[in-house]
Short mmCIF file of C-alpha atoms in Angstrom, two decimals:
data_model
loop_
_atom_site.label_atom_id
_atom_site.label_comp_id
_atom_site.label_asym_id
_atom_site.label_seq_id
_atom_site.Cartn_x
_atom_site.Cartn_y
_atom_site.Cartn_z
CA MET A 1 89.32 120.58 89.57
CA ILE A 2 92.35 118.29 89.45
CA ALA A 3 92.48 116.08 86.39
CA SER A 4 92.74 112.37 87.03
CA LYS A 5 95.65 110.26 85.79
CA ASP A 6 93.43 108.74 83.11
CA GLU A 7 92.39 112.20 81.90
CA LYS A 8 96.00 113.36 81.72
CA ARG A 9 97.04 110.25 79.80
CA ILE A 10 94.14 110.55 77.35
CA SER A 11 94.90 114.27 76.93
CA ILE A 12 98.45 113.47 75.84
CA TYR A 13 97.26 110.81 73.39
CA CYS A 14 94.65 113.13 71.90
CA ALA A 15 97.13 116.00 71.62
CA VAL A 16 99.56 113.76 69.71
CA VAL A 17 96.86 112.46 67.35
CA VAL A 18 95.39 115.90 66.61
CA ALA A 19 98.83 117.46 66.07
CA VAL A 20 99.77 114.72 63.61
CA VAL A 21 96.46 114.88 61.72
CA VAL A 22 96.47 118.65 61.19
CA ASN A 23 100.06 118.52 59.92
CA ILE A 24 99.55 115.69 57.43
CA PRO A 25 98.89 118.18 54.58
CA ARG A 26 102.44 119.53 55.04
CA ILE A 27 103.79 116.13 54.02
CA SER A 28 102.13 116.59 50.62
CA ALA A 29 104.84 119.21 49.92
CA LEU A 30 107.11 116.25 49.22
CA ARG A 31 105.14 115.55 46.08
CA THR A 32 106.75 117.33 43.15
CA GLY A 33 104.26 119.37 41.16
CA GLY A 34 101.60 119.16 43.83
CA LEU A 35 99.52 122.14 44.93
CA VAL A 36 101.34 122.55 48.25
CA ASN A 37 104.73 122.05 46.60
CA ARG A 38 104.11 125.08 44.38
CA VAL A 39 103.99 127.48 47.34
CA SER A 40 106.10 125.71 49.96
CA PHE A 41 108.95 123.26 50.44
CA PHE A 42 109.09 120.44 52.96
CA GLU A 43 111.81 120.93 55.57
CA PRO A 44 112.10 118.18 58.22
CA ALA A 45 113.30 120.57 60.95
CA GLU A 46 110.46 123.01 60.30
CA PHE A 47 107.93 120.17 60.18
CA CYS A 48 109.15 118.79 63.54
CA PHE A 49 108.98 122.26 65.10
CA GLN A 50 105.44 122.80 63.83
CA LEU A 51 104.36 119.33 64.95
CA GLY A 52 105.82 119.81 68.42
CA TYR A 53 104.36 123.29 68.81
CA ASN A 54 100.91 122.08 67.77
CA PHE A 55 101.17 119.29 70.34
CA LEU A 56 102.03 121.77 73.10
CA PHE A 57 99.14 123.99 72.06
CA CYS A 58 96.69 121.05 72.12
CA TYR A 59 97.85 119.97 75.56
CA ALA A 60 97.61 123.57 76.79
CA VAL A 61 93.95 123.62 75.71
CA PHE A 62 93.33 120.51 77.80
CA ALA A 63 95.19 121.97 80.78
CA VAL A 64 93.31 125.28 80.74
CA ASN A 65 89.91 123.61 80.50
CA LEU A 66 90.42 120.54 82.71
CA LEU A 67 92.70 121.82 85.46
CA TYR A 68 91.12 125.25 85.82
CA GLN A 69 87.43 124.56 85.34
CA SER A 70 85.52 127.85 85.70
CA ARG A 71 82.36 129.54 84.48
CA PHE A 72 81.57 129.38 80.77
CA ARG A 73 82.32 133.04 79.96
CA LEU A 74 85.63 133.02 81.78
CA ARG A 75 86.63 129.75 80.14
CA LEU A 76 85.63 131.14 76.72
CA LEU A 77 87.83 134.18 77.31
CA HIS A 78 90.75 131.97 78.31
CA ASN A 79 90.37 129.87 75.17
CA VAL A 80 90.19 132.90 72.86
CA LEU A 81 93.29 134.41 74.44
CA LEU A 82 95.08 131.05 74.25
CA LEU A 83 94.20 130.69 70.56
CA LEU A 84 95.40 134.18 69.66
CA PHE A 85 98.55 133.99 71.78
CA GLY A 86 99.44 130.49 70.58
CA PHE A 87 98.88 131.46 66.95
CA ALA A 88 100.88 134.71 67.18
CA LEU A 89 103.80 133.19 69.09
CA GLY A 90 104.03 130.11 66.87
CA ALA A 91 103.82 132.09 63.63
CA PHE A 92 106.46 134.54 64.84
CA LEU A 93 108.90 131.86 66.02
CA GLN A 94 108.53 129.75 62.91
CA ARG A 95 109.07 132.68 60.52
CA THR A 96 112.02 133.88 62.61
CA ILE A 97 113.78 130.53 62.91
CA PHE A 98 113.12 129.15 59.43
CA ASP A 99 113.41 130.68 55.96
CA LEU A 100 109.85 130.36 54.66
CA GLN A 101 109.06 130.73 50.97
CA MET A 102 105.26 130.74 51.39
CA PRO A 103 103.35 134.03 50.93
CA VAL A 104 102.65 135.71 54.29
CA ARG A 105 98.85 135.79 53.97
CA LEU A 106 98.65 132.15 52.91
CA TYR A 107 101.09 131.17 55.64
CA ARG A 108 99.09 132.96 58.34
CA ALA A 109 95.77 131.60 57.09
CA GLY A 110 97.07 128.02 57.11
CA TYR A 111 98.68 128.49 60.51
CA PHE A 112 95.52 129.94 62.05
CA GLY A 113 93.40 127.23 60.43
CA ARG A 114 95.49 124.49 62.01
CA PHE A 115 95.26 126.09 65.43
CA PHE A 116 91.51 126.64 65.10
CA ILE A 117 90.96 122.99 64.15
CA CYS A 118 93.16 121.87 67.04
CA MET A 119 91.18 123.93 69.53
CA ALA A 120 87.80 122.82 68.15
CA VAL A 121 88.71 119.13 68.43
CA GLU A 122 90.26 119.55 71.87
CA LEU A 123 87.23 121.44 73.21
CA LEU A 124 85.01 118.63 71.95
CA MET A 125 87.14 116.16 73.89
CA VAL A 126 87.01 118.41 76.96
CA ARG A 127 83.22 118.37 76.76
CA ILE A 128 83.29 114.57 76.69
CA PHE A 129 85.54 114.61 79.78
CA PHE A 130 83.05 116.87 81.57
CA LEU A 131 80.18 114.50 80.74
CA LEU A 132 82.19 111.55 82.05
CA ARG A 133 82.94 113.48 85.24
CA GLU A 134 79.24 114.19 85.74
CA MET A 135 78.42 110.51 85.21
CA ARG A 136 81.04 109.43 87.76
CA ALA A 137 79.81 112.03 90.26
CA LYS A 138 76.23 110.80 89.87
CA GLU A 139 77.37 107.19 90.32
CA VAL A 140 79.24 108.12 93.51
CA GLU A 141 76.24 110.07 94.79
CA ALA A 142 73.92 107.15 94.01
CA GLU A 143 76.26 104.71 95.78
CA GLN A 144 76.41 106.98 98.83
CA ALA A 145 72.62 107.20 98.83
CA ARG A 146 72.36 103.40 98.66
CA THR A 147 74.82 103.10 101.55
CA ARG A 148 72.86 105.60 103.66
CA PHE A 149 69.63 103.78 102.86
CA ALA A 150 71.14 100.41 103.77
CA LYS A 151 72.42 101.79 107.09
CA ALA A 152 68.99 103.24 107.81
CA GLU A 153 67.39 99.88 107.02
CA LEU A 154 69.79 98.08 109.34
CA GLU A 155 69.19 100.55 112.15
CA LEU A 156 65.43 100.22 111.73
CA MET A 157 65.63 96.43 111.84
CA LYS A 158 67.84 96.58 114.92
CA GLN A 159 65.30 98.81 116.64
CA GLN A 160 62.60 96.28 115.74
CA LEU A 161 64.66 93.31 116.91
CA ASN A 162 65.65 94.55 120.36
CA PRO A 163 62.06 95.22 121.54
CA HIS A 164 61.05 91.86 120.06
CA PHE A 165 63.64 90.11 122.25
CA PHE A 166 62.79 92.33 125.23
CA PHE A 167 59.08 91.50 125.19
CA ASN A 168 59.77 87.78 124.84
CA SER A 169 62.19 87.93 127.77
CA LEU A 170 59.66 89.76 129.96
CA SER A 171 57.10 87.09 129.16
CA THR A 172 59.58 84.41 130.22
CA LEU A 173 60.53 86.32 133.36
CA SER A 174 56.93 86.66 134.47
CA GLY A 175 56.58 82.87 134.43
CA ILE A 176 59.83 82.30 136.35
CA VAL A 177 58.94 84.86 139.02
CA ARG A 178 55.80 82.93 139.88
CA GLU A 179 57.62 79.59 140.00
CA ASP A 180 61.01 80.43 141.55
CA PRO A 181 61.87 84.00 142.72
CA ALA A 182 65.52 83.08 143.39
CA ARG A 183 65.94 81.79 139.85
CA ALA A 184 64.22 84.95 138.60
CA GLN A 185 66.98 87.07 140.15
CA ARG A 186 69.61 85.05 138.32
CA PHE A 187 67.57 85.38 135.13
CA ILE A 188 67.46 89.18 135.51
CA SER A 189 71.25 89.30 136.02
CA VAL A 190 71.95 87.28 132.86
CA LEU A 191 69.30 89.24 130.95
CA SER A 192 70.98 92.55 131.84
CA LYS A 193 74.34 91.22 130.57
CA THR A 194 72.67 90.10 127.35
CA PHE A 195 71.16 93.53 126.75
CA ARG A 196 74.46 95.21 127.56
CA ASN A 197 76.10 93.15 124.82
CA LEU A 198 73.32 94.01 122.39
CA LEU A 199 73.67 97.73 123.02
CA GLN A 200 77.48 97.82 123.07
CA LYS A 201 77.98 95.89 119.84
CA LYS A 202 78.33 98.48 117.08
CA ASP A 203 79.73 96.33 114.29
CA ALA A 204 77.15 95.19 111.76
CA VAL A 205 79.28 92.15 110.87
CA VAL A 206 81.11 90.10 113.51
CA SER A 207 83.10 86.87 113.66
CA LEU A 208 81.34 83.60 114.34
CA ARG A 209 83.43 83.32 117.51
CA ASP A 210 82.01 86.59 118.89
CA GLU A 211 78.49 85.66 117.87
CA LEU A 212 78.73 82.32 119.71
CA GLN A 213 80.10 84.03 122.82
CA ASP A 214 77.06 86.30 122.88
CA LEU A 215 74.84 83.28 122.31
CA GLN A 216 76.17 81.64 125.48
CA LEU A 217 74.33 84.19 127.63
CA TYR A 218 71.07 83.64 125.82
CA ARG A 219 71.53 79.88 126.06
CA GLU A 220 71.87 80.30 129.82
CA LEU A 221 68.55 82.16 129.86
CA LEU A 222 66.90 79.29 128.01
CA TYR A 223 68.35 76.69 130.37
CA MET A 224 67.04 78.61 133.38
CA ARG A 225 63.60 78.65 131.86
CA PHE A 226 63.37 75.16 130.34
CA GLU A 227 65.98 73.35 132.48
CA ASN A 228 66.38 69.86 130.99
CA SER A 229 63.70 70.38 128.34
CA ILE A 230 65.95 72.11 125.81
CA SER A 231 69.48 71.58 124.52
CA VAL A 232 71.59 73.81 122.26
CA MET A 233 74.44 71.83 120.71
CA ILE A 234 77.27 73.74 119.00
CA GLN A 235 79.40 71.53 116.76
CA ILE A 236 81.60 73.96 114.84
CA PRO A 237 85.32 73.34 114.10
CA GLU A 238 87.84 75.95 115.20
CA GLU A 239 88.85 76.85 111.63
CA TRP A 240 85.40 78.34 111.00
CA MET A 241 85.39 80.65 114.03
CA ASP A 242 86.81 83.66 112.17
CA LYS A 243 84.14 83.61 109.46
CA LYS A 244 81.96 86.73 109.36
CA LEU A 245 78.19 87.00 109.62
CA PRO A 246 75.70 89.70 110.68
CA HIS A 247 75.62 90.51 114.38
CA LEU A 248 72.69 89.00 116.27
CA SER A 249 72.08 86.30 113.67
CA LEU A 250 71.88 83.25 115.93
CA GLN A 251 69.88 84.45 118.91
CA PRO A 252 66.64 85.13 116.96
CA LEU A 253 66.81 81.63 115.45
CA ILE A 254 67.21 79.97 118.85
CA GLU A 255 64.47 82.21 120.21
CA ASN A 256 62.06 81.25 117.42
CA ALA A 257 62.76 77.55 117.90
CA ALA A 258 62.02 77.79 121.63
CA LYS A 259 58.92 79.89 121.05
CA HIS A 260 57.19 77.77 118.39
CA ASN A 261 57.98 74.25 119.62
CA LYS A 262 57.07 72.14 122.64
CA ALA A 263 59.92 71.37 125.02
CA THR A 264 59.55 68.82 127.81
CA GLU A 265 61.90 66.46 129.64
CA ALA A 266 60.20 63.54 127.94
CA ALA A 267 60.50 65.16 124.50
CA PRO A 268 63.29 67.76 124.70
CA LEU A 269 63.84 70.37 122.02
CA LEU A 270 67.23 69.86 120.38
CA ILE A 271 68.79 72.82 118.56
CA GLN A 272 71.98 72.10 116.62
CA LEU A 273 74.52 74.47 115.07
CA PHE A 274 76.98 72.95 112.60
CA ILE A 275 78.85 73.61 109.36
CA LYS A 276 77.66 71.99 106.17
CA GLU A 277 78.23 72.93 102.53
CA GLU A 278 80.47 75.81 103.76
CA ARG A 279 77.54 77.49 105.48
CA LEU A 280 76.19 77.60 109.02
CA TRP A 281 73.18 75.37 109.64
CA VAL A 282 70.81 76.00 112.56
CA GLN A 283 68.51 73.02 112.92
CA ASN A 284 65.85 72.02 115.44
CA ASN A 285 63.53 69.06 115.70
CA LEU A 286 59.91 69.90 114.92
CA GLN A 287 57.60 69.65 117.90
CA PRO A 288 54.80 72.09 117.05
CA LEU A 289 52.64 73.47 119.81
CA GLY A 290 49.15 72.06 120.09
CA PHE A 291 47.57 75.43 119.31
CA VAL A 292 48.06 77.87 116.47
CA GLN A 293 50.36 80.66 117.63
CA GLU A 294 50.41 84.06 115.98
CA GLN A 295 53.63 84.53 114.03
CA SER A 296 54.79 87.96 112.85
CA GLY A 297 57.85 86.62 111.03
CA THR A 298 59.87 89.66 112.15
CA GLY A 299 62.93 87.66 113.21
CA LEU A 300 63.46 85.66 110.02
CA PHE A 301 62.53 88.56 107.76
CA ASN A 302 64.97 90.95 109.46
CA LEU A 303 67.73 88.33 109.45
CA ASN A 304 67.26 87.69 105.74
CA GLU A 305 67.28 91.43 104.96
CA ARG A 306 70.45 92.01 106.98
CA CYS A 307 72.21 89.13 105.19
CA ARG A 308 71.07 90.51 101.84
CA ILE A 309 72.30 94.04 102.61
CA LEU A 310 75.55 93.17 104.40
CA LEU A 311 76.62 90.00 102.60
CA GLY A 312 74.79 90.19 99.29
CA ARG A 313 73.33 86.73 99.96
CA GLU A 314 70.10 85.52 101.53
CA ILE A 315 69.36 82.84 104.09
CA THR A 316 67.89 79.47 103.11
CA ILE A 317 64.92 78.01 104.99
CA ARG A 318 64.12 74.31 104.81
CA ARG A 319 61.42 72.30 106.51
CA ASN A 320 60.55 68.62 106.44
CA ASP A 321 58.46 66.30 108.59
CA SER A 322 61.03 66.15 111.38
CA HIS A 323 63.20 69.28 111.26
CA PHE A 324 63.18 73.02 110.67
CA ILE A 325 66.46 74.36 109.25
CA VAL A 326 67.83 77.85 108.62
CA ILE A 327 71.08 78.06 106.63
CA LEU A 328 73.20 81.19 107.07
CA PRO A 329 75.79 82.41 104.54
CA PHE A 330 79.18 83.79 105.54
CA GLU A 331 80.81 86.96 104.27
#
């Protein structure tokens, strides 16, 4: 597995720190009469060589374990071989290059001890890196699962919404056929275009401009049914047309307003779309039907869920004595 930039940077920092720490006792040779000074002398060149070699060894431990992650036994073998090879090569080079006064056994014991401590600390850090990798992998997996779940939710709601609109349209069509067959043919033509748009739109989030263009077809359906009894007024400045919102947000709201309110020429139903408080307001005058109509709440519930999933914000519903208002957030 390839180490990330952060892992490489931290590996270098750790290698420097560990190399410095394990070589601090060598500095005590500067103290006259000290224990280390009795068996060894401090030589700056030798100290720099030992410090640099320990750093390279520490970084090699990181490289072997992070870049070439393998099974435990194979990794253990690699580490043992690295420890023995690093110790033997370093001890040989240092004794060859520098004139050491320390007894051979004591020199080898101290050298091996430093390398063993370096490897132990580095392997502990490697284990921490592995745990962090596992945590990141689980976070990515969880995020992917949430994304798949959200897409499934959206698809389910879309499947619920299309039949909902289809059944309402058939109910409207049945009434028009009885009253005016010629108008029914026009209604069927516009209805087919509306469904074609619904099926062809694949984007979950669209611009307000596109959403209003799709709404024009549905508004034509309403006008053919209600004639002068309903009016949909769109009062939205041009600068807001590129704002994003979930696809098929407006049609269910217009549909609900037409379904649950009386609309006559004497008392027309007025539906208004306008911008206020940097959000899209869909408002209609309240003219409740004279009988209690069964309401499933599918349209508003699905719209709220889609806004929550896609935009991270929910719709706002307000009602007073004269108006019913749904406020939509933008992306």
